[in-house]
């Protein structure tokens, strides 16, 4: 049951990261929430396998803060890369073709 709650918390944290970070228009809407949920689940499972208890405060803090860090870093990296890729694509697509078929 705790895994469900931590995944939902990771999704919420990822959604907040999506809203707060710039380049919102060029990223997918679900990138932040999906990565937040996945990161929270992976961290939670890794920490429980390491022997951390479900009721401990630190497992919650590490899982949710880790999910937030993953979502923010990935969104910070993908935003400018997507802008550059779009500019390059439109530059290439706007060139006139000299192919006479």
mmCIF file with all atom_site columns, N, CA and C in Angstrom, residues 61-100:
data_model
loop_
_atom_site.group_PDB
_atom_site.id
_atom_site.type_symbol
_atom_site.label_atom_id
_atom_site.label_alt_id
_atom_site.label_comp_id
_atom_site.label_asym_id
_atom_site.label_entity_id
_atom_site.label_seq_id
_atom_site.pdbx_PDB_ins_code
_atom_site.Cartn_x
_atom_site.Cartn_y
_atom_site.Cartn_z
_atom_site.occupancy
_atom_site.B_iso_or_equiv
_atom_site.pdbx_formal_charge
_atom_site.auth_seq_id
_atom_site.auth_comp_id
_atom_site.auth_asym_id
_atom_site.auth_atom_id
_atom_site.pdbx_PDB_model_num
ATOM 1   N N  . UNK A 1 61  ? 11.203 10.717 2.611   1.00 0.00 ? 61  UNK A N  1
ATOM 2   C CA . UNK A 1 61  ? 11.917 11.930 2.196   1.00 0.00 ? 61  UNK A CA 1
ATOM 3   C C  . UNK A 1 61  ? 12.835 11.631 1.020   1.00 0.00 ? 61  UNK A C  1
ATOM 4   N N  . UNK A 1 62  ? 13.615 10.563 1.132   1.00 0.00 ? 62  UNK A N  1
ATOM 5   C CA . UNK A 1 62  ? 14.565 10.230 0.061   1.00 0.00 ? 62  UNK A CA 1
ATOM 6   C C  . UNK A 1 62  ? 13.828 9.877  -1.222  1.00 0.00 ? 62  UNK A C  1
ATOM 7   N N  . UNK A 1 63  ? 12.760 9.103  -1.132  1.00 0.00 ? 63  UNK A N  1
ATOM 8   C CA . UNK A 1 63  ? 12.028 8.698  -2.336  1.00 0.00 ? 63  UNK A CA 1
ATOM 9   C C  . UNK A 1 63  ? 11.384 9.898  -3.032  1.00 0.00 ? 63  UNK A C  1
ATOM 10  N N  . UNK A 1 64  ? 10.751 10.781 -2.282  1.00 0.00 ? 64  UNK A N  1
ATOM 11  C CA . UNK A 1 64  ? 10.058 11.906 -2.902  1.00 0.00 ? 64  UNK A CA 1
ATOM 12  C C  . UNK A 1 64  ? 11.009 13.002 -3.366  1.00 0.00 ? 64  UNK A C  1
ATOM 13  N N  . UNK A 1 65  ? 12.043 13.281 -2.577  1.00 0.00 ? 65  UNK A N  1
ATOM 14  C CA . UNK A 1 65  ? 13.025 14.279 -3.018  1.00 0.00 ? 65  UNK A CA 1
ATOM 15  C C  . UNK A 1 65  ? 13.810 13.747 -4.208  1.00 0.00 ? 65  UNK A C  1
ATOM 16  N N  . UNK A 1 66  ? 14.146 12.466 -4.184  1.00 0.00 ? 66  UNK A N  1
ATOM 17  C CA . UNK A 1 66  ? 14.829 11.860 -5.327  1.00 0.00 ? 66  UNK A CA 1
ATOM 18  C C  . UNK A 1 66  ? 13.983 11.917 -6.583  1.00 0.00 ? 66  UNK A C  1
ATOM 19  N N  . UNK A 1 67  ? 12.685 11.656 -6.456  1.00 0.00 ? 67  UNK A N  1
ATOM 20  C CA . UNK A 1 67  ? 11.788 11.756 -7.601  1.00 0.00 ? 67  UNK A CA 1
ATOM 21  C C  . UNK A 1 67  ? 11.733 13.179 -8.137  1.00 0.00 ? 67  UNK A C  1
ATOM 22  N N  . UNK A 1 68  ? 11.711 14.145 -7.236  1.00 0.00 ? 68  UNK A N  1
ATOM 23  C CA . UNK A 1 68  ? 11.698 15.546 -7.660  1.00 0.00 ? 68  UNK A CA 1
ATOM 24  C C  . UNK A 1 68  ? 12.987 15.913 -8.378  1.00 0.00 ? 68  UNK A C  1
ATOM 25  N N  . UNK A 1 69  ? 14.112 15.458 -7.863  1.00 0.00 ? 69  UNK A N  1
ATOM 26  C CA . UNK A 1 69  ? 15.399 15.764 -8.500  1.00 0.00 ? 69  UNK A CA 1
ATOM 27  C C  . UNK A 1 69  ? 15.470 15.145 -9.893  1.00 0.00 ? 69  UNK A C  1
ATOM 28  N N  . UNK A 1 70  ? 15.050 13.907 -10.027 1.00 0.00 ? 70  UNK A N  1
ATOM 29  C CA . UNK A 1 70  ? 15.068 13.249 -11.342 1.00 0.00 ? 70  UNK A CA 1
ATOM 30  C C  . UNK A 1 70  ? 14.173 13.999 -12.321 1.00 0.00 ? 70  UNK A C  1
ATOM 31  N N  . UNK A 1 71  ? 12.967 14.343 -11.912 1.00 0.00 ? 71  UNK A N  1
ATOM 32  C CA . UNK A 1 71  ? 12.043 15.048 -12.806 1.00 0.00 ? 71  UNK A CA 1
ATOM 33  C C  . UNK A 1 71  ? 12.599 16.410 -13.217 1.00 0.00 ? 71  UNK A C  1
ATOM 34  N N  . UNK A 1 72  ? 13.148 17.159 -12.281 1.00 0.00 ? 72  UNK A N  1
ATOM 35  C CA . UNK A 1 72  ? 13.673 18.493 -12.591 1.00 0.00 ? 72  UNK A CA 1
ATOM 36  C C  . UNK A 1 72  ? 14.877 18.401 -13.517 1.00 0.00 ? 72  UNK A C  1
ATOM 37  N N  . UNK A 1 73  ? 15.789 17.474 -13.240 1.00 0.00 ? 73  UNK A N  1
ATOM 38  C CA . UNK A 1 73  ? 16.996 17.357 -14.072 1.00 0.00 ? 73  UNK A CA 1
ATOM 39  C C  . UNK A 1 73  ? 16.635 16.947 -15.496 1.00 0.00 ? 73  UNK A C  1
ATOM 40  N N  . UNK A 1 74  ? 15.771 15.967 -15.636 1.00 0.00 ? 74  UNK A N  1
ATOM 41  C CA . UNK A 1 74  ? 15.402 15.521 -16.982 1.00 0.00 ? 74  UNK A CA 1
ATOM 42  C C  . UNK A 1 74  ? 14.654 16.617 -17.731 1.00 0.00 ? 74  UNK A C  1
ATOM 43  N N  . UNK A 1 75  ? 13.777 17.318 -17.061 1.00 0.00 ? 75  UNK A N  1
ATOM 44  C CA . UNK A 1 75  ? 13.059 18.398 -17.730 1.00 0.00 ? 75  UNK A CA 1
ATOM 45  C C  . UNK A 1 75  ? 13.988 19.559 -18.066 1.00 0.00 ? 75  UNK A C  1
ATOM 46  N N  . UNK A 1 76  ? 14.961 19.825 -17.233 1.00 0.00 ? 76  UNK A N  1
ATOM 47  C CA . UNK A 1 76  ? 15.923 20.896 -17.500 1.00 0.00 ? 76  UNK A CA 1
ATOM 48  C C  . UNK A 1 76  ? 16.795 20.543 -18.706 1.00 0.00 ? 76  UNK A C  1
ATOM 49  N N  . UNK A 1 77  ? 17.093 19.278 -18.879 1.00 0.00 ? 77  UNK A N  1
ATOM 50  C CA . UNK A 1 77  ? 17.926 18.848 -20.008 1.00 0.00 ? 77  UNK A CA 1
ATOM 51  C C  . UNK A 1 77  ? 17.108 18.767 -21.293 1.00 0.00 ? 77  UNK A C  1
ATOM 52  N N  . UNK A 1 78  ? 15.907 18.216 -21.220 1.00 0.00 ? 78  UNK A N  1
ATOM 53  C CA . UNK A 1 78  ? 15.133 18.002 -22.444 1.00 0.00 ? 78  UNK A CA 1
ATOM 54  C C  . UNK A 1 78  ? 14.552 19.284 -23.030 1.00 0.00 ? 78  UNK A C  1
ATOM 55  N N  . UNK A 1 79  ? 14.289 20.287 -22.216 1.00 0.00 ? 79  UNK A N  1
ATOM 56  C CA . UNK A 1 79  ? 13.719 21.535 -22.734 1.00 0.00 ? 79  UNK A CA 1
ATOM 57  C C  . UNK A 1 79  ? 14.607 22.214 -23.764 1.00 0.00 ? 79  UNK A C  1
ATOM 58  N N  . UNK A 1 80  ? 15.839 22.587 -23.417 1.00 0.00 ? 80  UNK A N  1
ATOM 59  C CA . UNK A 1 80  ? 16.714 23.236 -24.396 1.00 0.00 ? 80  UNK A CA 1
ATOM 60  C C  . UNK A 1 80  ? 17.078 22.326 -25.572 1.00 0.00 ? 80  UNK A C  1
ATOM 61  N N  . UNK A 1 81  ? 17.222 21.027 -25.307 1.00 0.00 ? 81  UNK A N  1
ATOM 62  C CA . UNK A 1 81  ? 17.548 20.106 -26.412 1.00 0.00 ? 81  UNK A CA 1
ATOM 63  C C  . UNK A 1 81  ? 16.411 20.065 -27.422 1.00 0.00 ? 81  UNK A C  1
ATOM 64  N N  . UNK A 1 82  ? 15.195 20.085 -26.932 1.00 0.00 ? 82  UNK A N  1
ATOM 65  C CA . UNK A 1 82  ? 14.049 20.055 -27.835 1.00 0.00 ? 82  UNK A CA 1
ATOM 66  C C  . UNK A 1 82  ? 13.960 21.341 -28.644 1.00 0.00 ? 82  UNK A C  1
ATOM 67  N N  . UNK A 1 83  ? 14.246 22.477 -28.019 1.00 0.00 ? 83  UNK A N  1
ATOM 68  C CA . UNK A 1 83  ? 14.229 23.757 -28.726 1.00 0.00 ? 83  UNK A CA 1
ATOM 69  C C  . UNK A 1 83  ? 15.279 23.757 -29.827 1.00 0.00 ? 83  UNK A C  1
ATOM 70  N N  . UNK A 1 84  ? 16.501 23.308 -29.506 1.00 0.00 ? 84  UNK A N  1
ATOM 71  C CA . UNK A 1 84  ? 17.562 23.250 -30.519 1.00 0.00 ? 84  UNK A CA 1
ATOM 72  C C  . UNK A 1 84  ? 17.209 22.291 -31.644 1.00 0.00 ? 84  UNK A C  1
ATOM 73  N N  . UNK A 1 85  ? 16.664 21.143 -31.307 1.00 0.00 ? 85  UNK A N  1
ATOM 74  C CA . UNK A 1 85  ? 16.288 20.170 -32.337 1.00 0.00 ? 85  UNK A CA 1
ATOM 75  C C  . UNK A 1 85  ? 15.179 20.712 -33.232 1.00 0.00 ? 85  UNK A C  1
ATOM 76  N N  . UNK A 1 86  ? 14.207 21.401 -32.650 1.00 0.00 ? 86  UNK A N  1
ATOM 77  C CA . UNK A 1 86  ? 13.142 21.993 -33.452 1.00 0.00 ? 86  UNK A CA 1
ATOM 78  C C  . UNK A 1 86  ? 13.678 23.075 -34.375 1.00 0.00 ? 86  UNK A C  1
ATOM 79  N N  . UNK A 1 87  ? 14.574 23.924 -33.866 1.00 0.00 ? 87  UNK A N  1
ATOM 80  C CA . UNK A 1 87  ? 15.153 24.978 -34.710 1.00 0.00 ? 87  UNK A CA 1
ATOM 81  C C  . UNK A 1 87  ? 15.939 24.378 -35.862 1.00 0.00 ? 87  UNK A C  1
ATOM 82  N N  . UNK A 1 88  ? 16.704 23.342 -35.594 1.00 0.00 ? 88  UNK A N  1
ATOM 83  C CA . UNK A 1 88  ? 17.468 22.687 -36.658 1.00 0.00 ? 88  UNK A CA 1
ATOM 84  C C  . UNK A 1 88  ? 16.534 22.044 -37.676 1.00 0.00 ? 88  UNK A C  1
ATOM 85  N N  . UNK A 1 89  ? 15.494 21.395 -37.216 1.00 0.00 ? 89  UNK A N  1
ATOM 86  C CA . UNK A 1 89  ? 14.551 20.766 -38.133 1.00 0.00 ? 89  UNK A CA 1
ATOM 87  C C  . UNK A 1 89  ? 13.881 21.800 -39.031 1.00 0.00 ? 89  UNK A C  1
ATOM 88  N N  . UNK A 1 90  ? 13.425 22.898 -38.450 1.00 0.00 ? 90  UNK A N  1
ATOM 89  C CA . UNK A 1 90  ? 12.745 23.920 -39.241 1.00 0.00 ? 90  UNK A CA 1
ATOM 90  C C  . UNK A 1 90  ? 13.697 24.629 -40.194 1.00 0.00 ? 90  UNK A C  1
ATOM 91  N N  . UNK A 1 91  ? 14.969 24.750 -39.793 1.00 0.00 ? 91  UNK A N  1
ATOM 92  C CA . UNK A 1 91  ? 15.962 25.330 -40.690 1.00 0.00 ? 91  UNK A CA 1
ATOM 93  C C  . UNK A 1 91  ? 16.170 24.434 -41.906 1.00 0.00 ? 91  UNK A C  1
ATOM 94  N N  . UNK A 1 92  ? 16.260 23.140 -41.691 1.00 0.00 ? 92  UNK A N  1
ATOM 95  C CA . UNK A 1 92  ? 16.449 22.191 -42.788 1.00 0.00 ? 92  UNK A CA 1
ATOM 96  C C  . UNK A 1 92  ? 15.176 22.085 -43.625 1.00 0.00 ? 92  UNK A C  1
ATOM 97  N N  . UNK A 1 93  ? 14.032 22.069 -42.973 1.00 0.00 ? 93  UNK A N  1
ATOM 98  C CA . UNK A 1 93  ? 12.770 21.926 -43.692 1.00 0.00 ? 93  UNK A CA 1
ATOM 99  C C  . UNK A 1 93  ? 12.435 23.152 -44.523 1.00 0.00 ? 93  UNK A C  1
ATOM 100 N N  . UNK A 1 94  ? 12.952 24.323 -44.135 1.00 0.00 ? 94  UNK A N  1
ATOM 101 C CA . UNK A 1 94  ? 12.625 25.551 -44.840 1.00 0.00 ? 94  UNK A CA 1
ATOM 102 C C  . UNK A 1 94  ? 13.501 25.775 -46.077 1.00 0.00 ? 94  UNK A C  1
ATOM 103 N N  . UNK A 1 95  ? 14.570 24.974 -46.219 1.00 0.00 ? 95  UNK A N  1
ATOM 104 C CA . UNK A 1 95  ? 15.417 25.138 -47.384 1.00 0.00 ? 95  UNK A CA 1
ATOM 105 C C  . UNK A 1 95  ? 14.672 24.717 -48.636 1.00 0.00 ? 95  UNK A C  1
ATOM 106 N N  . UNK A 1 96  ? 14.797 25.521 -49.704 1.00 0.00 ? 96  UNK A N  1
ATOM 107 C CA . UNK A 1 96  ? 14.115 25.128 -50.934 1.00 0.00 ? 96  UNK A CA 1
ATOM 108 C C  . UNK A 1 96  ? 14.824 23.914 -51.564 1.00 0.00 ? 96  UNK A C  1
ATOM 109 N N  . UNK A 1 97  ? 14.047 23.085 -52.153 1.00 0.00 ? 97  UNK A N  1
ATOM 110 C CA . UNK A 1 97  ? 14.617 21.900 -52.810 1.00 0.00 ? 97  UNK A CA 1
ATOM 111 C C  . UNK A 1 97  ? 14.961 22.242 -54.242 1.00 0.00 ? 97  UNK A C  1
ATOM 112 N N  . UNK A 1 98  ? 16.060 21.685 -54.704 1.00 0.00 ? 98  UNK A N  1
ATOM 113 C CA . UNK A 1 98  ? 16.477 21.907 -56.098 1.00 0.00 ? 98  UNK A CA 1
ATOM 114 C C  . UNK A 1 98  ? 16.227 20.666 -56.927 1.00 0.00 ? 98  UNK A C  1
ATOM 115 N N  . UNK A 1 99  ? 15.499 19.746 -56.381 1.00 0.00 ? 99  UNK A N  1
ATOM 116 C CA . UNK A 1 99  ? 15.188 18.504 -57.086 1.00 0.00 ? 99  UNK A CA 1
ATOM 117 C C  . UNK A 1 99  ? 14.044 18.767 -58.071 1.00 0.00 ? 99  UNK A C  1
ATOM 118 N N  . UNK A 1 100 ? 14.309 18.585 -59.338 1.00 0.00 ? 100 UNK A N  1
ATOM 119 C CA . UNK A 1 100 ? 13.262 18.732 -60.356 1.00 0.00 ? 100 UNK A CA 1
ATOM 120 C C  . UNK A 1 100 ? 12.866 17.334 -60.812 1.00 0.00 ? 100 UNK A C  1
#
